[in-house]
mmCIF file of C-alpha atoms in Angstrom:
data_model
loop_
_atom_site.group_PDB
_atom_site.id
_atom_site.type_symbol
_atom_site.label_atom_id
_atom_site.label_comp_id
_atom_site.label_asym_id
_atom_site.label_seq_id
_atom_site.Cartn_x
_atom_site.Cartn_y
_atom_site.Cartn_z
ATOM 1 C CA MET H 166 15.367 -40.356 -1.738
ATOM 2 C CA GLN H 167 14.782 -37.094 0.151
ATOM 3 C CA ASN H 168 17.061 -36.112 3.014
ATOM 4 C CA LEU H 169 14.449 -34.966 5.541
ATOM 5 C CA HIS H 170 17.046 -33.749 8.012
ATOM 6 C CA GLN H 171 18.577 -31.478 5.365
ATOM 7 C CA ILE H 172 15.134 -30.146 4.418
ATOM 8 C CA LYS H 173 14.493 -29.349 8.085
ATOM 9 C CA LYS H 174 17.844 -27.534 8.245
ATOM 10 C CA ASP H 175 16.866 -25.546 5.144
ATOM 11 C CA MET H 176 13.589 -24.576 6.832
ATOM 12 C CA CYS H 177 15.493 -23.397 9.893
ATOM 13 C CA ASP H 178 17.820 -21.354 7.673
ATOM 14 C CA ILE H 179 14.872 -19.621 6.003
ATOM 15 C CA GLY H 180 13.395 -19.023 9.457
ATOM 16 C CA LYS H 181 16.572 -17.173 10.441
ATOM 17 C CA ARG H 182 16.453 -15.093 7.258
ATOM 18 C CA ILE H 183 12.813 -14.192 7.867
ATOM 19 C CA TYR H 184 13.573 -13.164 11.447
ATOM 20 C CA ASN H 185 16.747 -11.251 10.582
ATOM 21 C CA ARG H 186 14.919 -9.311 7.847
ATOM 22 C CA GLN H 187 12.256 -8.420 10.449
ATOM 23 C CA PHE H 188 9.631 -10.232 8.423
ATOM 24 C CA ALA H 189 8.435 -12.051 11.556
ATOM 25 C CA ALA H 190 8.359 -10.604 15.070
ATOM 26 C CA ALA H 191 8.376 -12.892 18.116
ATOM 27 C CA ASN H 192 6.606 -16.118 17.053
ATOM 28 C CA ASP H 193 5.136 -14.760 13.784
ATOM 29 C CA GLY H 194 5.200 -16.681 10.506
ATOM 30 C CA ASN H 195 5.281 -20.316 9.461
ATOM 31 C CA ILE H 196 7.053 -22.505 6.918
ATOM 32 C CA THR H 197 6.117 -25.836 5.361
ATOM 33 C CA VAL H 198 7.641 -28.255 2.853
ATOM 34 C CA ARG H 199 5.681 -31.018 1.170
ATOM 35 C CA VAL H 200 7.723 -34.230 1.302
ATOM 36 C CA GLY H 201 5.160 -36.781 0.119
ATOM 37 C CA GLU H 202 1.691 -37.231 -1.281
ATOM 38 C CA ASN H 203 0.245 -36.973 2.229
ATOM 39 C CA GLU H 204 3.173 -35.660 4.317
ATOM 40 C CA VAL H 205 4.180 -32.064 5.016
ATOM 41 C CA LEU H 206 6.944 -30.756 7.283
ATOM 42 C CA CYS H 207 5.710 -27.825 9.376
ATOM 43 C CA THR H 208 7.241 -25.289 11.766
ATOM 44 C CA PRO H 209 5.860 -25.205 15.328
ATOM 45 C CA THR H 210 3.387 -22.774 16.817
ATOM 46 C CA MET H 211 4.495 -20.185 19.419
ATOM 47 C CA HIS H 212 8.146 -20.454 18.437
ATOM 48 C CA CYS H 213 10.472 -17.735 17.109
ATOM 49 C CA LYS H 214 11.475 -18.562 13.535
ATOM 50 C CA GLY H 215 14.933 -17.114 14.113
ATOM 51 C CA TYR H 216 15.876 -19.840 16.583
ATOM 52 C CA LEU H 217 14.521 -23.034 15.058
ATOM 53 C CA VAL H 218 16.444 -26.310 15.126
ATOM 54 C CA PRO H 219 15.589 -29.360 12.982
ATOM 55 C CA ASP H 220 14.103 -31.208 15.948
ATOM 56 C CA ASP H 221 11.439 -28.473 16.258
ATOM 57 C CA ILE H 222 9.913 -29.349 12.871
ATOM 58 C CA SER H 223 6.806 -31.550 12.954
ATOM 59 C CA LEU H 224 5.228 -33.767 10.302
ATOM 60 C CA VAL H 225 1.537 -33.391 9.418
ATOM 61 C CA ASP H 226 -0.783 -34.998 6.894
ATOM 62 C CA MET H 227 -2.827 -33.186 4.248
ATOM 63 C CA THR H 228 -5.750 -32.773 6.666
ATOM 64 C CA GLY H 229 -3.556 -30.987 9.220
ATOM 65 C CA LYS H 230 -3.311 -33.929 11.604
ATOM 66 C CA GLN H 231 0.094 -34.050 13.298
ATOM 67 C CA LEU H 232 1.889 -37.333 12.613
ATOM 68 C CA SER H 233 5.122 -36.718 14.534
ATOM 69 C CA GLY H 234 7.171 -34.061 16.278
ATOM 70 C CA ARG H 235 7.739 -32.975 19.858
ATOM 71 C CA LYS H 236 6.207 -29.533 19.306
ATOM 72 C CA LYS H 237 2.705 -28.671 18.119
ATOM 73 C CA ARG H 238 2.447 -27.670 14.471
ATOM 74 C CA SER H 239 1.632 -24.127 13.357
ATOM 75 C CA SER H 240 -1.961 -23.008 13.910
ATOM 76 C CA GLU H 241 -2.094 -21.666 10.330
ATOM 77 C CA ALA H 242 -1.103 -24.897 8.586
ATOM 78 C CA LEU H 243 -4.467 -25.119 6.815
ATOM 79 C CA LEU H 244 -3.520 -22.158 4.617
ATOM 80 C CA HIS H 245 -0.420 -24.024 3.424
ATOM 81 C CA LEU H 246 -2.306 -27.265 2.872
ATOM 82 C CA GLU H 247 -4.908 -25.508 0.719
ATOM 83 C CA ILE H 248 -2.137 -24.174 -1.516
ATOM 84 C CA TYR H 249 -0.728 -27.691 -1.913
ATOM 85 C CA ARG H 250 -4.188 -28.993 -2.806
ATOM 86 C CA GLN H 251 -4.666 -26.302 -5.440
ATOM 87 C CA ARG H 252 -1.118 -26.485 -6.884
ATOM 88 C CA GLU H 253 0.469 -29.905 -7.355
ATOM 89 C CA ASP H 254 3.701 -28.271 -8.575
ATOM 90 C CA ILE H 255 4.299 -26.494 -5.249
ATOM 91 C CA ARG H 256 6.635 -28.081 -2.684
ATOM 92 C CA SER H 257 7.042 -25.286 -0.121
ATOM 93 C CA VAL H 258 5.018 -22.408 1.373
ATOM 94 C CA VAL H 259 6.267 -19.460 3.442
ATOM 95 C CA HIS H 260 3.981 -17.135 5.404
ATOM 96 C CA CYS H 261 5.365 -14.043 7.126
ATOM 97 C CA HIS H 262 4.681 -10.365 7.833
ATOM 98 C CA PRO H 263 7.185 -8.305 5.795
ATOM 99 C CA PRO H 264 6.478 -4.756 6.980
ATOM 100 C CA HIS H 265 6.369 -2.856 3.688
ATOM 101 C CA ALA H 266 4.213 -5.421 1.888
ATOM 102 C CA THR H 267 2.035 -5.743 4.979
ATOM 103 C CA ALA H 268 1.526 -1.958 4.896
ATOM 104 C CA PHE H 269 -0.180 -2.491 1.532
ATOM 105 C CA ALA H 270 -2.203 -5.314 3.132
ATOM 106 C CA ILE H 271 -3.390 -2.953 5.871
ATOM 107 C CA ALA H 272 -4.119 -0.081 3.476
ATOM 108 C CA ARG H 273 -5.605 -2.541 0.946
ATOM 109 C CA GLU H 274 -3.743 -0.637 -1.726
ATOM 110 C CA PRO H 275 -3.058 -2.587 -4.954
ATOM 111 C CA ILE H 276 0.582 -3.023 -5.938
ATOM 112 C CA PRO H 277 1.427 -0.828 -8.976
ATOM 113 C CA GLN H 278 2.631 -2.708 -12.050
ATOM 114 C CA CYS H 279 5.086 -1.851 -14.839
ATOM 115 C CA VAL H 280 7.530 -0.015 -12.572
ATOM 116 C CA LEU H 281 10.463 -2.344 -11.800
ATOM 117 C CA PRO H 282 11.710 -4.961 -14.328
ATOM 118 C CA GLU H 283 12.537 -7.628 -11.734
ATOM 119 C CA VAL H 284 9.035 -7.432 -10.279
ATOM 120 C CA GLU H 285 7.411 -7.819 -13.692
ATOM 121 C CA VAL H 286 9.516 -10.903 -14.409
ATOM 122 C CA PHE H 287 9.378 -12.623 -11.038
ATOM 123 C CA LEU H 288 6.027 -11.544 -9.579
ATOM 124 C CA GLY H 289 3.578 -9.915 -11.990
ATOM 125 C CA ASP H 290 0.210 -8.775 -10.664
ATOM 126 C CA VAL H 291 -0.042 -9.384 -6.891
ATOM 127 C CA PRO H 292 -3.541 -9.948 -5.455
ATOM 128 C CA ILE H 293 -4.912 -8.974 -2.056
ATOM 129 C CA THR H 294 -7.362 -11.385 -0.444
ATOM 130 C CA LYS H 295 -10.474 -10.486 1.482
ATOM 131 C CA TYR H 296 -9.950 -10.595 5.255
ATOM 132 C CA GLU H 297 -10.747 -13.665 7.365
ATOM 133 C CA THR H 298 -9.696 -14.545 10.912
ATOM 134 C CA PRO H 299 -6.413 -16.501 10.621
ATOM 135 C CA GLY H 300 -6.232 -20.194 11.390
ATOM 136 C CA GLY H 301 -9.439 -21.730 10.079
ATOM 137 C CA GLN H 302 -10.491 -23.150 6.731
ATOM 138 C CA ALA H 303 -12.359 -19.944 5.841
ATOM 139 C CA PHE H 304 -9.025 -18.129 6.111
ATOM 140 C CA ALA H 305 -7.335 -20.773 3.961
ATOM 141 C CA ASP H 306 -10.080 -20.493 1.336
ATOM 142 C CA THR H 307 -9.361 -16.787 0.750
ATOM 143 C CA ILE H 308 -6.399 -17.697 -1.473
ATOM 144 C CA ILE H 309 -8.370 -20.009 -3.792
ATOM 145 C CA PRO H 310 -9.393 -17.360 -6.380
ATOM 146 C CA PHE H 311 -5.727 -16.342 -6.854
ATOM 147 C CA VAL H 312 -3.450 -19.265 -6.116
ATOM 148 C CA LYS H 313 -3.202 -20.651 -9.670
ATOM 149 C CA LYS H 314 -2.323 -17.284 -11.243
ATOM 150 C CA THR H 315 0.490 -16.114 -8.968
ATOM 151 C CA ASN H 316 3.189 -17.340 -6.568
ATOM 152 C CA VAL H 317 2.757 -14.614 -3.953
ATOM 153 C CA ILE H 318 -0.401 -13.277 -2.310
ATOM 154 C CA ILE H 319 -1.016 -10.417 0.099
ATOM 155 C CA LEU H 320 -3.341 -11.420 2.939
ATOM 156 C CA ALA H 321 -5.551 -8.455 3.875
ATOM 157 C CA ASN H 322 -4.636 -6.940 7.267
ATOM 158 C CA HIS H 323 -2.252 -9.817 7.887
ATOM 159 C CA GLY H 324 0.879 -10.392 5.787
ATOM 160 C CA THR H 325 2.036 -12.403 2.795
ATOM 161 C CA VAL H 326 2.099 -15.999 1.648
ATOM 162 C CA SER H 327 4.442 -17.173 -1.095
ATOM 163 C CA TYR H 328 5.172 -20.596 -2.529
ATOM 164 C CA GLY H 329 7.527 -22.382 -4.886
ATOM 165 C CA GLU H 330 9.443 -25.514 -5.810
ATOM 166 C CA THR H 331 11.841 -25.176 -2.844
ATOM 167 C CA VAL H 332 11.699 -23.435 0.512
ATOM 168 C CA GLU H 333 14.280 -20.881 -0.624
ATOM 169 C CA GLN H 334 12.322 -20.066 -3.784
ATOM 170 C CA ALA H 335 9.108 -19.766 -1.788
ATOM 171 C CA TYR H 336 10.836 -17.225 0.443
ATOM 172 C CA TRP H 337 12.312 -15.280 -2.483
ATOM 173 C CA TRP H 338 8.959 -14.031 -3.721
ATOM 174 C CA SER H 339 8.056 -12.426 -0.386
ATOM 175 C CA GLU H 340 11.513 -10.848 -0.135
ATOM 176 C CA ILE H 341 11.262 -9.411 -3.665
ATOM 177 C CA LEU H 342 7.760 -8.120 -2.935
ATOM 178 C CA ASP H 343 8.724 -6.415 0.301
ATOM 179 C CA SER H 344 11.792 -4.804 -1.259
ATOM 180 C CA TYR H 345 9.596 -3.497 -4.092
ATOM 181 C CA CYS H 346 6.960 -2.159 -1.707
ATOM 182 C CA ARG H 347 9.690 -0.301 0.202
ATOM 183 C CA MET H 348 10.935 1.260 -3.045
ATOM 184 C CA LEU H 349 7.397 2.332 -3.958
ATOM 185 C CA LEU H 350 6.921 4.019 -0.588
ATOM 186 C CA LEU H 351 10.273 5.813 -0.887
ATOM 187 C CA ALA H 352 9.510 6.949 -4.443
ATOM 188 C CA LYS H 353 6.110 8.167 -3.280
ATOM 189 C CA GLN H 354 7.875 10.367 -0.705
ATOM 190 C CA LEU H 355 9.947 11.847 -3.540
ATOM 191 C CA GLY H 356 6.693 12.694 -5.258
ATOM 192 C CA ASN H 357 6.526 10.522 -8.364
ATOM 193 C CA ILE H 358 6.124 6.978 -9.710
ATOM 194 C CA SER H 359 7.256 6.654 -13.352
ATOM 195 C CA TYR H 360 5.774 3.739 -15.291
ATOM 196 C CA LEU H 361 7.619 1.718 -17.934
ATOM 197 C CA GLY H 362 4.766 1.817 -20.445
ATOM 198 C CA GLN H 363 3.092 -0.854 -22.544
ATOM 199 C CA ASP H 364 5.861 -1.566 -25.091
ATOM 200 C CA LYS H 365 8.722 -1.957 -22.616
ATOM 201 C CA SER H 366 6.524 -4.012 -20.316
ATOM 202 C CA LYS H 367 5.674 -6.320 -23.223
ATOM 203 C CA GLU H 368 9.389 -6.859 -23.737
ATOM 204 C CA LEU H 369 9.665 -7.970 -20.110
ATOM 205 C CA LEU H 370 6.726 -10.353 -20.527
ATOM 206 C CA GLU H 371 8.439 -11.871 -23.555
ATOM 207 C CA LEU H 372 11.580 -12.416 -21.484
ATOM 208 C CA LYS H 373 9.477 -13.891 -18.689
ATOM 209 C CA ASP H 374 7.936 -16.405 -21.073
ATOM 210 C CA LYS H 375 11.360 -17.221 -22.572
ATOM 211 C CA TRP H 376 12.821 -17.901 -19.121
ATOM 212 C CA GLY H 377 9.957 -20.215 -18.156
ATOM 213 C CA PHE H 378 8.124 -18.007 -15.645
ATOM 214 C CA LYS H 379 4.350 -18.146 -16.006
ATOM 215 C CA ASP H 380 2.208 -15.019 -16.165
ATOM 216 C CA PRO H 381 -1.530 -14.794 -16.951
ATOM 217 C CA ARG H 382 -0.777 -11.827 -19.207
ATOM 218 C CA ASN H 383 1.036 -14.245 -21.531
ATOM 219 C CA THR H 384 -2.070 -16.401 -21.991
ATOM 220 C CA ALA H 385 -4.918 -16.186 -24.476
ATOM 221 C CA GLU H 386 -7.362 -15.397 -21.646
ATOM 222 C CA TYR H 387 -5.685 -12.029 -21.029
ATOM 223 C CA GLU H 388 -4.224 -11.229 -24.440
ATOM 224 C CA ASN H 389 -6.344 -8.063 -24.666
ATOM 225 C CA CYS H 390 -5.793 -6.852 -21.108
ATOM 226 C CA ASP H 391 -4.084 -3.602 -20.115
ATOM 227 C CA ILE H 392 -0.869 -5.239 -18.961
ATOM 228 C CA CYS H 393 0.058 -2.387 -16.592
ATOM 229 C CA ALA H 394 -3.382 -1.850 -15.043
ATOM 230 C CA ASN H 395 -3.773 -4.753 -12.546
ATOM 231 C CA ASP H 396 -6.320 -6.337 -14.893
ATOM 232 C CA ILE H 397 -5.644 -9.900 -13.688
ATOM 233 C CA PHE H 398 -7.099 -9.405 -10.196
ATOM 234 C CA ARG H 399 -9.023 -6.139 -10.532
ATOM 235 C CA ASP H 400 -12.408 -7.920 -10.421
ATOM 236 C CA SER H 401 -11.629 -9.070 -6.856
ATOM 237 C CA TRP H 402 -11.006 -5.576 -5.457
ATOM 238 C CA ALA H 403 -14.570 -4.682 -4.497
ATOM 239 C CA ASP H 404 -15.078 -7.900 -2.521
ATOM 240 C CA ALA H 405 -11.781 -7.406 -0.642
ATOM 241 C CA GLY H 406 -12.118 -3.648 -0.076
ATOM 242 C CA VAL H 407 -9.112 -2.932 -2.285
ATOM 243 C CA GLN H 408 -8.936 0.511 -3.883
ATOM 244 C CA GLN H 409 -6.285 2.691 -5.512
ATOM 245 C CA ARG H 410 -5.813 5.592 -3.123
ATOM 246 C CA ALA H 411 -2.092 6.275 -2.681
ATOM 247 C CA PHE H 412 -0.720 5.637 -6.169
ATOM 248 C CA THR H 413 -1.954 7.133 -9.414
ATOM 249 C CA PRO H 414 -2.494 4.292 -11.905
ATOM 250 C CA PRO H 415 -0.834 4.281 -15.328
ATOM 251 C CA PRO H 416 -2.927 5.490 -18.278
ATOM 252 C CA ALA H 417 -5.345 2.803 -19.422
ATOM 253 C CA ILE H 418 -4.115 1.641 -22.829
ATOM 254 C CA LYS H 419 -7.464 0.331 -24.052
ATOM 255 C CA ALA H 420 -9.292 3.448 -22.925
ATOM 256 C CA ALA H 421 -6.738 5.640 -24.681
ATOM 257 C CA ALA H 422 -7.080 3.693 -27.899
ATOM 258 C CA GLN H 423 -10.877 3.860 -27.790
ATOM 259 C CA ALA H 424 -10.764 7.596 -27.096
ATOM 260 C CA ALA H 425 -8.443 8.107 -30.053
ATOM 261 C CA VAL H 426 -10.839 6.291 -32.376
ATOM 262 C CA GLN H 427 -13.839 8.253 -31.097
ATOM 263 C CA LYS H 428 -12.054 11.622 -31.444
ATOM 264 C CA ALA H 429 -10.365 10.945 -34.763
ATOM 265 C CA PRO H 430 -11.747 12.148 -38.120
ATOM 266 C CA THR H 431 -11.254 8.652 -39.522
ATOM 267 C CA SER H 432 -12.844 9.221 -42.890
ATOM 268 C CA GLY H 433 -10.196 9.136 -45.588
ATOM 269 C CA LEU H 434 -7.583 7.478 -43.332
ATOM 270 C CA ASP H 435 -6.005 4.203 -44.381
ATOM 271 C CA GLN H 436 -5.203 1.464 -41.852
ATOM 272 C CA GLU H 437 -1.586 2.568 -41.359
ATOM 273 C CA GLN H 438 -2.639 6.142 -40.646
ATOM 274 C CA LEU H 439 -5.298 4.984 -38.192
ATOM 275 C CA VAL H 440 -2.816 2.799 -36.283
ATOM 276 C CA LYS H 441 -0.388 5.723 -36.060
ATOM 277 C CA LEU H 442 -3.155 7.993 -34.806
ATOM 278 C CA ILE H 443 -4.105 5.573 -32.040
ATOM 279 C CA THR H 444 -0.451 4.993 -31.089
ATOM 280 C CA ASP H 445 0.232 8.715 -30.876
ATOM 281 C CA GLU H 446 -2.786 9.213 -28.611
ATOM 282 C CA VAL H 447 -1.717 6.361 -26.304
ATOM 283 C CA ILE H 448 1.804 7.806 -25.999
ATOM 284 C CA ARG H 449 0.394 11.281 -25.352
ATOM 285 C CA GLN H 450 -1.766 10.038 -22.490
ATOM 286 C CA MET H 451 1.098 8.021 -20.983
ATOM 287 C CA GLN H 452 3.269 11.138 -20.937
ATOM 288 C CA ALA H 453 0.553 13.423 -19.585
#
């Protein structure tokens, strides 16, 4: 049997961490935990997340109707409820405005891949939604194209939403993302982003699969994708106004291989020689 009071205390603790990390100014952000088939605990609207107490937490149903609680539930609860509808494995959702990740949301700049091992293992490709006015169902629907392929989403011109099996895990993904975005911005000021490359990134994906973390790049659907090139969500960029402006992307592995084949005098080459030729060209372009 679930201890609802303890879950509420855990939500308040995460609220303090969000506020202390400056991920939520004033009354920003919201936290939910699903505690039943039709019951979700929800933080209140117009209330600083750094000063929550368990009695502030309300209970809503899966339509957003408030069932109990002395304070009105968050105005953005529909976003959380849509995630629960799309992902039966999810028990908690955290929405906040971490400043470095939100900078990418405002710039609509895709998050570079194959840079930091922890990000490849815990996050993978991070999508950016198209913009909708927060609060309504149209806003909630913006996550639908992405929610089953990731556990953290950047909301265009707004912030982040992350989700997991517990409220602490749901928070982790936004904290990891914001820390990574800060590192990217600092490295950009130094003048260079160095990519890990295809082979080392594949090793990380193998570890990710071994440790039980899901990634679309480990599925048959994306077995031929360029694993460092944001291939999972690239098709959504035009609709959301996302474009690579600030960060130079890594060399496209497939394009390099195709160029090597087109340029190579392949007559008289056996299969082993051809593979070496393509590999050498890929490495050359990655180092260029």
